[in-house]
Amino acid sequence: MISANNVTLRVGKKALFEDVNIKFTEGNCYGLIGANGAGKSTFLKILSGQLEPTKGEIAITPGERLSFLQQDHFKYDEFPVLDTVIMGNARLYEIMKEKEVIYAKEDFTDEDGIRASELEAEFATMNGWEAESDAATLLNGLGIDTELHYKYMKDLTGPEKVKVLLAQALFGNPDILLLDEPTNHLDLDAIAWLEEFLINFDNTVIVVSHDRYFLNKVCTQIADIDYGKIQLYAGNYDFWYESSQLLIRQMKEANKKKEEKIKELQEFISRFSANASKSKQATSRKRALEKIQLDEIKPSSRKYPYIDFRPNREIGNEVLTVEGLSKTIDGEKILDNISFTLGHDDKVAFVGSNELAKTVLFKILIGEMEPDEGTYKWGVTTSQAYFPKDFGGEFDSDYTITEWLTQYSEEKDVTYVRGFLGRMLFSGEDGVKKVNVLSGGEKVRCLLSKMMISGANVLLLDEPTNHLDMEAITALNNGLIKFPGVLLFTSRDHQIVQTTANRIMEIVPGGHLIDKITTYDEYLESDEMARKRQTYTVQTEEDD
């Protein structure tokens, strides 16, 4: 068990947390949620001991081991991958290294023998002989191939390092596991593996995530941070949302009844307070009036943007025809003879482990890249808006936010443009902020404003939820569900894919395409699709 006792954290004069008292018990997975800036990551750092609270203390059951997901992706660059994972259990790793030093001695003494014997006993108690195989199992589950296990961390890509650090946090069955955004940079297969791992994990887990499907799948309780307080709710994220909304509705309804009663009492007192025969009744009602207290309904610190994509023109029957598209990059076949046709009702989610393939296809379709072979043709009634995965170059200017968005609007009226920014929570002085100093989340909201103001009837979105908080992701999800045009998108957010797409296209290894009209969950459950993916994998290996 881990608990926070009267924990307060002040940053300057502002209290980020005030007298927080909460217990996290064994056998539960807690989803720690709250608006951006509420202090989710900060609270995890306090729990892990990386940050000292201004007041109060963190208590851990004696003898229990705490593990947390490291955020510094370069910290272990000079260590082999397997060693990095085993470091998740610091004591076990210390024993392994001390044993190596002792056994490497040429002048092995009796004292060395005694010490080695002590270490071997402790090593065996900690299941040290299974350490490497356990680490390898975690790495393989997260999609790190065996050939990478003995490489140095510096030789891995960014996403691969993230998976290794996650394996490090999971290693050795920690008693308390703290995970800050563990699904970031994970592919859907790795996320699914992590979900199953946490579902079957018997100890205490506290996780911060913007992935609603993930929270629904793994969480048994939700810890909601709002206004420096943390409130526990039993159940997963959806249950928290329904419960919190129901509580607010009940408080409003109770207040409404109280207000009606107050009005009734005030009217009686006003009518009969001067009437001698009714004076006792009026006095009695005054006392009753004084006892009525309205519940304080504090508005949430959460702010939801309003995302509404409205096409300027209705789309026709001919939307997009793709024939024989192929593309090779750095000697690797990214797309191989891709062909498909889109209709006016299609909402297509592109899935698959090769993220580059999906991005390349989008760049070809939007005209930013040429295919090696094949053609594509957009229908004459279509207009496209594109959300790029890498959008850094979009903001390399000294424009203010208002100036930046105005250049993409047919209507140049400032009030009109600011209306779109206001929907995305840019208000007042925000309009004169320079775009080159915006945060990742602010840039994403600017790009979504650009897509809304375009009036396009075809939207192409490549991982649009990166950098967004839960509220913005929910708003985007609702906006995509309502959009009456054609969608082509990629997303790691399972809930967005499941609730939005009616057609799934998977680009499998080798650049081939599997195309199926279905929901995402049905697609994942399809044995036929699993067999096809395996067939393409085997075929690719034979071609190599």
XYZ file of C-alpha atoms in Angstrom:
544
model
C 0.000 0.000 0.000
C 1.076 3.581 -0.657
C -0.633 6.616 0.830
C -0.389 10.401 0.817
C -0.932 11.976 4.227
C -1.813 15.697 4.363
C 0.291 16.323 1.259
C 0.592 19.934 0.120
C 2.775 21.202 -2.714
C 3.253 24.906 -3.276
C 4.834 26.432 -6.364
C 5.517 30.020 -5.377
C 2.320 31.285 -3.775
C 0.124 28.810 -5.629
C -0.857 25.520 -3.985
C -0.911 22.770 -6.610
C -2.140 20.303 -3.962
C -3.653 21.155 -0.594
C -3.887 18.625 2.286
C -4.331 15.578 0.061
C -5.139 12.363 1.920
C -5.482 9.224 -0.180
C -4.634 5.506 0.013
C -3.785 3.256 -2.930
C -4.235 -0.401 -2.009
C -3.040 -3.736 -3.339
C -4.969 -5.376 -6.147
C -6.255 -2.125 -7.659
C -5.289 -0.209 -10.764
C -5.910 3.514 -10.283
C -6.326 5.876 -13.214
C -5.045 9.317 -12.198
C -6.943 11.893 -14.267
C -7.334 15.658 -14.397
C -7.091 18.651 -16.710
C -3.770 19.709 -18.214
C -1.817 21.471 -15.486
C -3.795 19.807 -12.680
C -0.611 18.112 -11.479
C -0.974 14.444 -12.487
C 2.692 13.898 -13.369
C 3.777 16.036 -10.415
C 1.759 13.889 -8.016
C 3.361 10.729 -9.427
C 6.779 12.291 -8.806
C 5.794 12.998 -5.207
C 4.631 9.387 -4.769
C 7.861 8.039 -6.296
C 10.072 10.250 -4.133
C 11.459 12.236 -7.060
C 9.831 15.379 -5.643
C 9.428 16.432 -2.011
C 6.061 17.879 -0.940
C 5.938 21.232 0.842
C 4.055 19.548 3.666
C 2.927 16.046 4.524
C 4.430 12.673 3.736
C 4.218 9.611 1.528
C 3.993 6.288 3.360
C 4.773 2.902 1.812
C 4.195 -0.446 3.485
C 7.582 -1.566 4.859
C 9.424 -4.005 2.583
C 7.448 -3.150 -0.555
C 9.292 -2.211 -3.731
C 8.159 0.744 -5.851
C 8.873 1.014 -9.579
C 8.137 3.869 -11.966
C 8.403 4.559 -15.678
C 11.544 6.574 -16.408
C 11.038 9.630 -18.644
C 14.701 10.277 -19.572
C 15.152 8.320 -22.801
C 18.931 8.897 -22.857
C 19.740 7.914 -19.262
C 20.741 4.350 -20.136
C 22.395 4.910 -23.531
C 25.661 3.284 -22.421
C 23.993 0.100 -21.122
C 22.819 -3.035 -22.956
C 19.075 -3.414 -23.402
C 18.726 -6.478 -21.139
C 20.757 -4.817 -18.378
C 18.549 -1.735 -18.617
C 15.430 -3.825 -18.040
C 16.943 -5.739 -15.090
C 17.912 -2.395 -13.510
C 14.201 -2.095 -12.796
C 15.025 -4.163 -9.709
C 17.995 -2.176 -8.409
C 18.951 -4.651 -5.663
C 18.963 -7.617 -8.025
C 21.132 -5.733 -10.509
C 23.571 -4.762 -7.720
C 23.916 -8.417 -6.744
C 24.585 -9.456 -10.346
C 27.313 -6.840 -10.771
C 28.939 -7.613 -7.408
C 28.984 -11.326 -8.254
C 30.670 -10.575 -11.582
C 33.408 -8.576 -9.855
C 34.057 -11.295 -7.254
C 34.187 -14.155 -9.766
C 36.495 -12.136 -12.038
C 39.155 -11.931 -9.295
C 42.352 -13.862 -9.866
C 43.175 -13.972 -6.126
C 39.813 -15.382 -4.925
C 39.944 -15.355 -1.074
C 37.934 -17.149 1.607
C 36.198 -13.856 2.358
C 35.259 -13.611 -1.326
C 33.840 -17.120 -1.169
C 31.721 -16.284 1.868
C 30.471 -13.092 0.238
C 29.726 -14.892 -3.030
C 27.760 -17.525 -1.106
C 25.686 -14.819 0.599
C 25.020 -13.124 -2.735
C 24.066 -16.397 -4.414
C 21.523 -17.117 -1.675
C 19.929 -13.694 -2.006
C 20.118 -13.970 -5.806
C 18.222 -17.264 -5.747
C 15.594 -15.851 -3.347
C 14.955 -13.035 -5.834
C 14.575 -15.502 -8.760
C 17.758 -14.087 -10.216
C 18.381 -17.117 -12.434
C 15.194 -16.235 -14.342
C 16.026 -12.503 -14.598
C 17.292 -12.525 -18.180
C 14.489 -14.750 -19.479
C 11.878 -12.642 -17.629
C 13.352 -9.459 -19.096
C 13.373 -11.008 -22.569
C 9.722 -12.037 -22.189
C 8.730 -8.463 -21.347
C 10.722 -7.064 -24.272
C 9.259 -9.558 -26.743
C 5.756 -8.832 -25.491
C 6.270 -5.132 -26.166
C 7.613 -5.813 -29.664
C 11.387 -5.559 -29.093
C 12.902 -8.335 -31.205
C 15.412 -10.712 -29.609
C 18.204 -9.455 -31.872
C 17.971 -6.062 -30.118
C 18.250 -7.440 -26.570
C 22.044 -7.365 -26.547
C 22.475 -4.043 -28.312
C 23.188 -0.827 -26.429
C 20.334 1.542 -25.703
C 21.991 4.273 -27.800
C 21.559 2.056 -30.881
C 17.772 1.919 -30.522
C 15.175 4.266 -31.987
C 13.117 6.586 -29.766
C 9.994 4.353 -29.751
C 12.142 1.286 -29.028
C 13.746 3.033 -26.038
C 10.285 3.848 -24.681
C 9.357 0.159 -24.792
C 12.589 -0.858 -23.021
C 11.987 1.675 -20.238
C 8.432 0.380 -19.876
C 9.777 -3.179 -19.601
C 12.186 -1.885 -16.923
C 9.280 -0.500 -14.884
C 7.343 -3.770 -15.174
C 10.317 -6.002 -14.389
C 10.509 -8.090 -11.232
C 6.866 -7.882 -10.114
C 7.073 -4.574 -8.183
C 4.662 -4.109 -5.290
C 3.771 -0.574 -6.431
C 3.903 0.436 -10.088
C 3.676 4.081 -11.228
C 3.175 4.688 -14.956
C 3.080 8.152 -16.530
C 1.610 7.980 -20.055
C 2.820 4.403 -20.714
C 0.995 4.121 -24.065
C 2.775 7.101 -25.628
C 4.717 5.979 -28.719
C 3.429 2.408 -28.403
C 1.824 0.704 -31.391
C -1.608 -0.866 -30.969
C -0.209 -4.391 -30.518
C 2.086 -3.232 -27.700
C -0.790 -1.357 -26.055
C -2.952 -4.491 -26.208
C -0.123 -6.510 -24.607
C 0.281 -3.919 -21.837
C -3.465 -3.953 -21.174
C -3.404 -7.714 -20.600
C -0.299 -7.433 -18.418
C -1.930 -4.865 -16.128
C -5.256 -6.698 -16.012
C -3.392 -9.754 -14.673
C -1.092 -7.740 -12.373
C -1.958 -8.431 -8.725
C -0.244 -5.505 -7.004
C -0.880 -1.731 -6.896
C -0.842 0.285 -10.135
C -1.263 4.052 -10.496
C -1.362 5.198 -14.111
C -1.702 8.529 -15.908
C -3.036 8.229 -19.456
C -5.033 10.187 -22.020
C -6.197 6.940 -23.637
C -9.799 6.471 -22.497
C -10.095 2.929 -23.877
C -6.918 1.945 -22.019
C -8.227 3.406 -18.754
C -11.542 1.624 -19.214
C -9.781 -1.661 -19.857
C -7.291 -1.696 -16.965
C -8.613 0.555 -14.167
C -10.587 -0.588 -11.146
C -10.696 2.920 -9.620
C -10.287 6.513 -10.815
C -8.448 9.200 -8.832
C -9.687 12.554 -10.105
C -7.549 15.653 -9.521
C -9.537 18.883 -9.535
C -8.793 22.144 -7.711
C -5.866 20.648 -5.782
C -7.951 17.817 -4.310
C -8.097 14.143 -5.266
C -11.408 12.287 -5.200
C -11.600 8.501 -5.564
C -14.316 6.814 -7.654
C -14.849 3.053 -7.895
C -14.885 1.722 -11.457
C -13.219 2.644 -14.746
C -13.090 5.930 -16.674
C -16.579 5.696 -18.199
C -18.045 4.890 -14.788
C -16.227 7.915 -13.312
C -17.588 10.157 -16.068
C -21.152 8.954 -15.610
C -20.867 9.106 -11.799
C -19.401 12.602 -11.738
C -22.002 13.900 -14.172
C -24.794 12.207 -12.196
C -23.506 13.754 -8.954
C -23.555 17.234 -10.481
C -27.072 16.678 -11.846
C -28.291 15.449 -8.465
C -26.766 18.449 -6.679
C -28.371 20.822 -9.193
C -31.748 19.144 -8.809
C -31.432 19.228 -5.003
C -30.525 22.918 -5.135
C -33.465 23.612 -7.423
C -35.858 22.038 -4.916
C -34.229 23.993 -2.085
C -34.527 27.236 -4.065
C -38.223 26.546 -4.655
C -38.684 25.890 -0.931
C -36.770 29.082 -0.086
C -38.998 31.089 -2.417
C -42.117 29.541 -0.891
C -40.973 30.352 2.671
C -39.930 33.890 1.738
C -43.326 34.564 0.150
C -45.140 33.288 3.272
C -42.938 35.359 5.601
C -43.405 38.427 3.433
C -47.209 38.014 3.395
C -47.843 37.154 7.047
C -45.008 38.515 9.201
C -47.137 41.591 10.062
C -50.255 39.467 10.713
C -50.629 38.806 14.457
C -52.569 35.560 13.961
C -49.862 34.199 11.616
C -46.812 35.602 13.432
C -45.898 32.280 15.076
C -46.057 30.493 11.737
C -43.999 33.238 10.101
C -41.367 32.943 12.848
C -41.300 29.163 12.435
C -40.752 29.541 8.697
C -37.897 32.023 9.302
C -36.125 29.393 11.386
C -36.721 26.779 8.651
C -35.385 29.229 6.057
C -32.186 29.767 8.022
C -31.520 26.028 8.106
C -31.642 25.559 4.324
C -28.144 25.501 2.844
C -27.560 25.279 -0.884
C -24.872 22.786 -1.979
C -21.774 24.445 -3.361
C -21.333 23.242 -6.951
C -17.812 24.124 -7.875
C -17.284 24.164 -11.644
C -14.625 21.739 -12.869
C -11.234 23.080 -13.909
C -11.619 21.032 -17.089
C -12.246 22.936 -20.310
C -13.612 21.224 -23.400
C -12.933 22.749 -26.813
C -15.708 22.740 -29.393
C -14.685 20.850 -32.538
C -17.127 20.944 -35.415
C -16.013 20.242 -38.993
C -18.628 21.708 -41.356
C -18.067 21.122 -45.097
C -18.773 24.076 -47.391
C -19.910 21.691 -50.101
C -21.705 18.349 -50.167
C -19.502 15.562 -51.471
C -20.406 13.623 -54.612
C -20.294 9.893 -55.340
C -16.762 9.952 -56.774
C -14.352 10.628 -53.932
C -10.968 8.962 -54.469
C -9.560 6.294 -56.756
C -6.136 4.838 -56.021
C -4.503 2.419 -58.481
C -1.233 0.567 -58.042
C 0.563 2.988 -55.720
C 4.080 1.875 -54.802
C 6.854 3.640 -52.920
C 10.339 2.571 -51.846
C 12.331 4.585 -49.291
C 15.973 3.824 -48.437
C 15.705 0.474 -50.153
C 12.597 -0.618 -48.235
C 9.283 -1.226 -49.985
C 6.922 0.983 -47.986
C 3.870 0.712 -50.267
C 3.420 -2.147 -52.733
C 0.753 -1.909 -55.422
C -1.862 -0.217 -53.221
C -5.323 0.119 -54.809
C -8.694 1.152 -53.403
C -11.744 3.331 -54.104
C -13.532 5.539 -51.576
C -17.257 6.320 -51.470
C -18.981 9.351 -49.933
C -19.859 7.511 -46.690
C -16.420 6.090 -45.940
C -14.668 6.723 -42.642
C -11.356 4.883 -43.017
C -8.903 4.118 -40.221
C -5.441 3.123 -41.461
C -3.757 0.702 -39.063
C -0.598 -1.381 -39.008
C 2.752 -1.418 -37.232
C 4.598 0.501 -39.967
C 3.793 4.115 -39.131
C 5.999 5.433 -41.937
C 3.897 3.594 -44.531
C 0.704 5.327 -43.380
C 2.371 8.750 -43.287
C 3.884 8.251 -46.757
C 0.491 7.261 -48.191
C -1.117 10.391 -46.729
C 1.672 12.601 -48.084
C 1.215 11.100 -51.553
C -2.567 11.589 -51.466
C -2.201 15.220 -50.341
C 0.419 15.961 -53.026
C 3.481 16.389 -50.793
C 5.241 13.289 -52.148
C 5.337 11.476 -55.497
C 4.766 7.718 -55.784
C 7.267 5.532 -57.642
C 4.402 3.872 -59.486
C 0.638 4.161 -59.706
C -1.922 6.952 -59.744
C -4.592 8.531 -57.566
C -7.497 10.819 -58.466
C -9.728 12.931 -56.223
C -13.337 13.532 -57.234
C -14.207 16.994 -58.602
C -16.552 17.728 -55.669
C -13.913 17.017 -53.022
C -11.776 19.411 -51.017
C -9.142 18.115 -48.605
C -7.757 19.267 -45.254
C -4.658 17.544 -43.865
C -3.334 17.126 -40.338
C 0.346 16.072 -40.589
C 2.004 13.865 -38.008
C 5.129 16.041 -38.074
C 3.850 19.615 -37.998
C 6.912 21.481 -36.744
C 7.451 23.347 -40.030
C 3.886 24.664 -39.977
C 4.787 27.121 -37.228
C 8.206 28.432 -38.307
C 7.101 32.066 -38.524
C 6.666 35.226 -36.460
C 2.905 35.259 -37.042
C 0.546 35.653 -34.115
C -2.062 32.921 -33.753
C -4.709 35.140 -35.338
C -2.446 36.100 -38.270
C -1.459 32.475 -38.785
C -5.059 31.251 -39.010
C -6.235 34.219 -41.107
C -3.955 33.182 -43.983
C -5.964 29.948 -44.346
C -9.390 31.604 -44.186
C -11.368 32.885 -47.178
C -13.073 35.307 -44.793
C -10.381 37.688 -43.504
C -12.522 39.373 -40.852
C -10.646 39.175 -37.541
C -13.808 38.544 -35.505
C -14.691 35.617 -37.759
C -11.228 34.083 -37.414
C -11.125 34.623 -33.652
C -14.409 32.723 -33.404
C -12.661 29.563 -34.592
C -9.791 30.152 -32.173
C -12.267 30.677 -29.342
C -13.771 27.251 -30.008
C -10.308 25.810 -29.407
C -9.898 27.678 -26.081
C -7.749 30.525 -27.436
C -9.237 33.701 -26.000
C -8.301 37.274 -25.151
C -4.527 37.793 -25.208
C -3.956 34.317 -26.683
C -4.696 35.708 -30.125
C -1.494 37.747 -30.140
C 0.796 34.911 -29.004
C 3.483 34.021 -31.535
C 2.939 30.590 -33.085
C 6.624 29.692 -32.830
C 6.449 29.630 -29.014
C 3.308 27.518 -28.681
C 3.283 24.198 -26.829
C 2.611 20.943 -28.668
C -1.015 20.882 -27.511
C -1.572 24.498 -28.572
C -0.142 23.793 -32.033
C -2.473 20.819 -32.440
C -5.455 22.999 -31.494
C -4.312 25.575 -34.078
C -4.153 22.877 -36.769
C -7.641 21.672 -35.874
C -8.856 25.302 -36.119
C -7.264 25.448 -39.584
C -9.130 22.274 -40.611
C -12.441 23.626 -39.291
C -12.066 26.979 -41.047
C -11.190 25.261 -44.355
C -14.706 23.868 -44.844
C -13.191 20.741 -46.450
C -15.367 17.702 -47.046
C -12.464 15.221 -46.870
C -10.249 15.130 -43.772
C -6.886 13.357 -43.589
C -5.532 13.138 -40.044
C -2.233 11.465 -39.126
C -2.150 10.826 -35.338
C -4.090 13.974 -34.334
C -4.369 13.074 -30.625
C -0.645 13.409 -29.910
C -0.124 16.263 -27.393
C -3.857 16.601 -26.615
C -5.376 16.286 -23.152
C -8.352 14.064 -22.374
C -10.877 16.852 -22.829
C -9.574 17.818 -26.285
C -9.407 14.153 -27.342
C -13.045 13.704 -26.292
C -14.040 16.837 -28.229
C -12.137 15.637 -31.317
C -13.762 12.222 -31.048
C -17.219 13.819 -30.967
C -16.327 16.116 -33.876
C -15.185 13.211 -36.049
C -18.300 11.183 -35.234
C -20.521 14.122 -36.346
C -18.490 14.960 -39.480
C -20.692 14.313 -42.562
C -17.798 14.029 -45.047
C -15.116 11.420 -45.758
C -12.399 10.569 -43.241
C -8.966 9.025 -43.685
C -7.097 8.862 -40.402
C -4.577 7.109 -38.201
C -4.763 7.086 -34.415
C -3.437 5.151 -31.442
C -6.623 6.063 -29.587
C -8.625 2.839 -29.685
C -11.896 4.573 -28.797
C -11.609 7.081 -31.654
C -10.927 4.296 -34.154
C -13.763 2.116 -32.833
C -16.400 4.865 -32.633
C -15.504 6.651 -35.881
C -14.313 4.206 -38.547
C -16.631 2.057 -40.663
C -13.772 0.749 -42.803
C -10.335 -0.530 -41.762
C -7.260 -0.558 -44.009
C -4.143 -2.233 -42.654
C -0.779 -1.785 -44.348
C 1.042 -5.004 -43.469
C 4.798 -5.740 -43.641
C 5.963 -5.529 -47.223
C 3.600 -2.667 -48.028
C 0.508 -4.701 -48.974
C -3.009 -3.571 -48.084
C -5.813 -5.400 -46.278
C -9.133 -3.576 -46.801
C -12.289 -4.500 -44.914
C -15.611 -2.766 -44.233
C -16.026 -3.378 -40.515
C -15.585 -1.824 -37.105
C -12.166 -1.863 -35.502
C -13.056 -4.306 -32.717
C -14.582 -6.727 -35.213
C -11.475 -6.417 -37.337
C -9.162 -7.257 -34.429
C -11.259 -10.310 -33.599
C -11.207 -11.608 -37.173
C -9.220 -14.847 -37.485
C -9.154 -14.394 -41.230
C -7.337 -11.073 -40.850
C -4.864 -12.616 -38.407
C -4.086 -15.370 -40.916
C -3.611 -12.853 -43.700
C -1.242 -10.785 -41.580
C 0.782 -13.920 -40.822
C 0.808 -14.890 -44.511
C 2.168 -11.508 -45.533
C 4.788 -11.650 -42.758
C 5.998 -15.087 -43.882
C 5.969 -14.010 -47.532
C 8.039 -10.923 -46.697
C 10.601 -13.042 -44.813
C 10.873 -15.416 -47.783
C 11.330 -12.484 -50.163
C 14.172 -11.191 -47.967
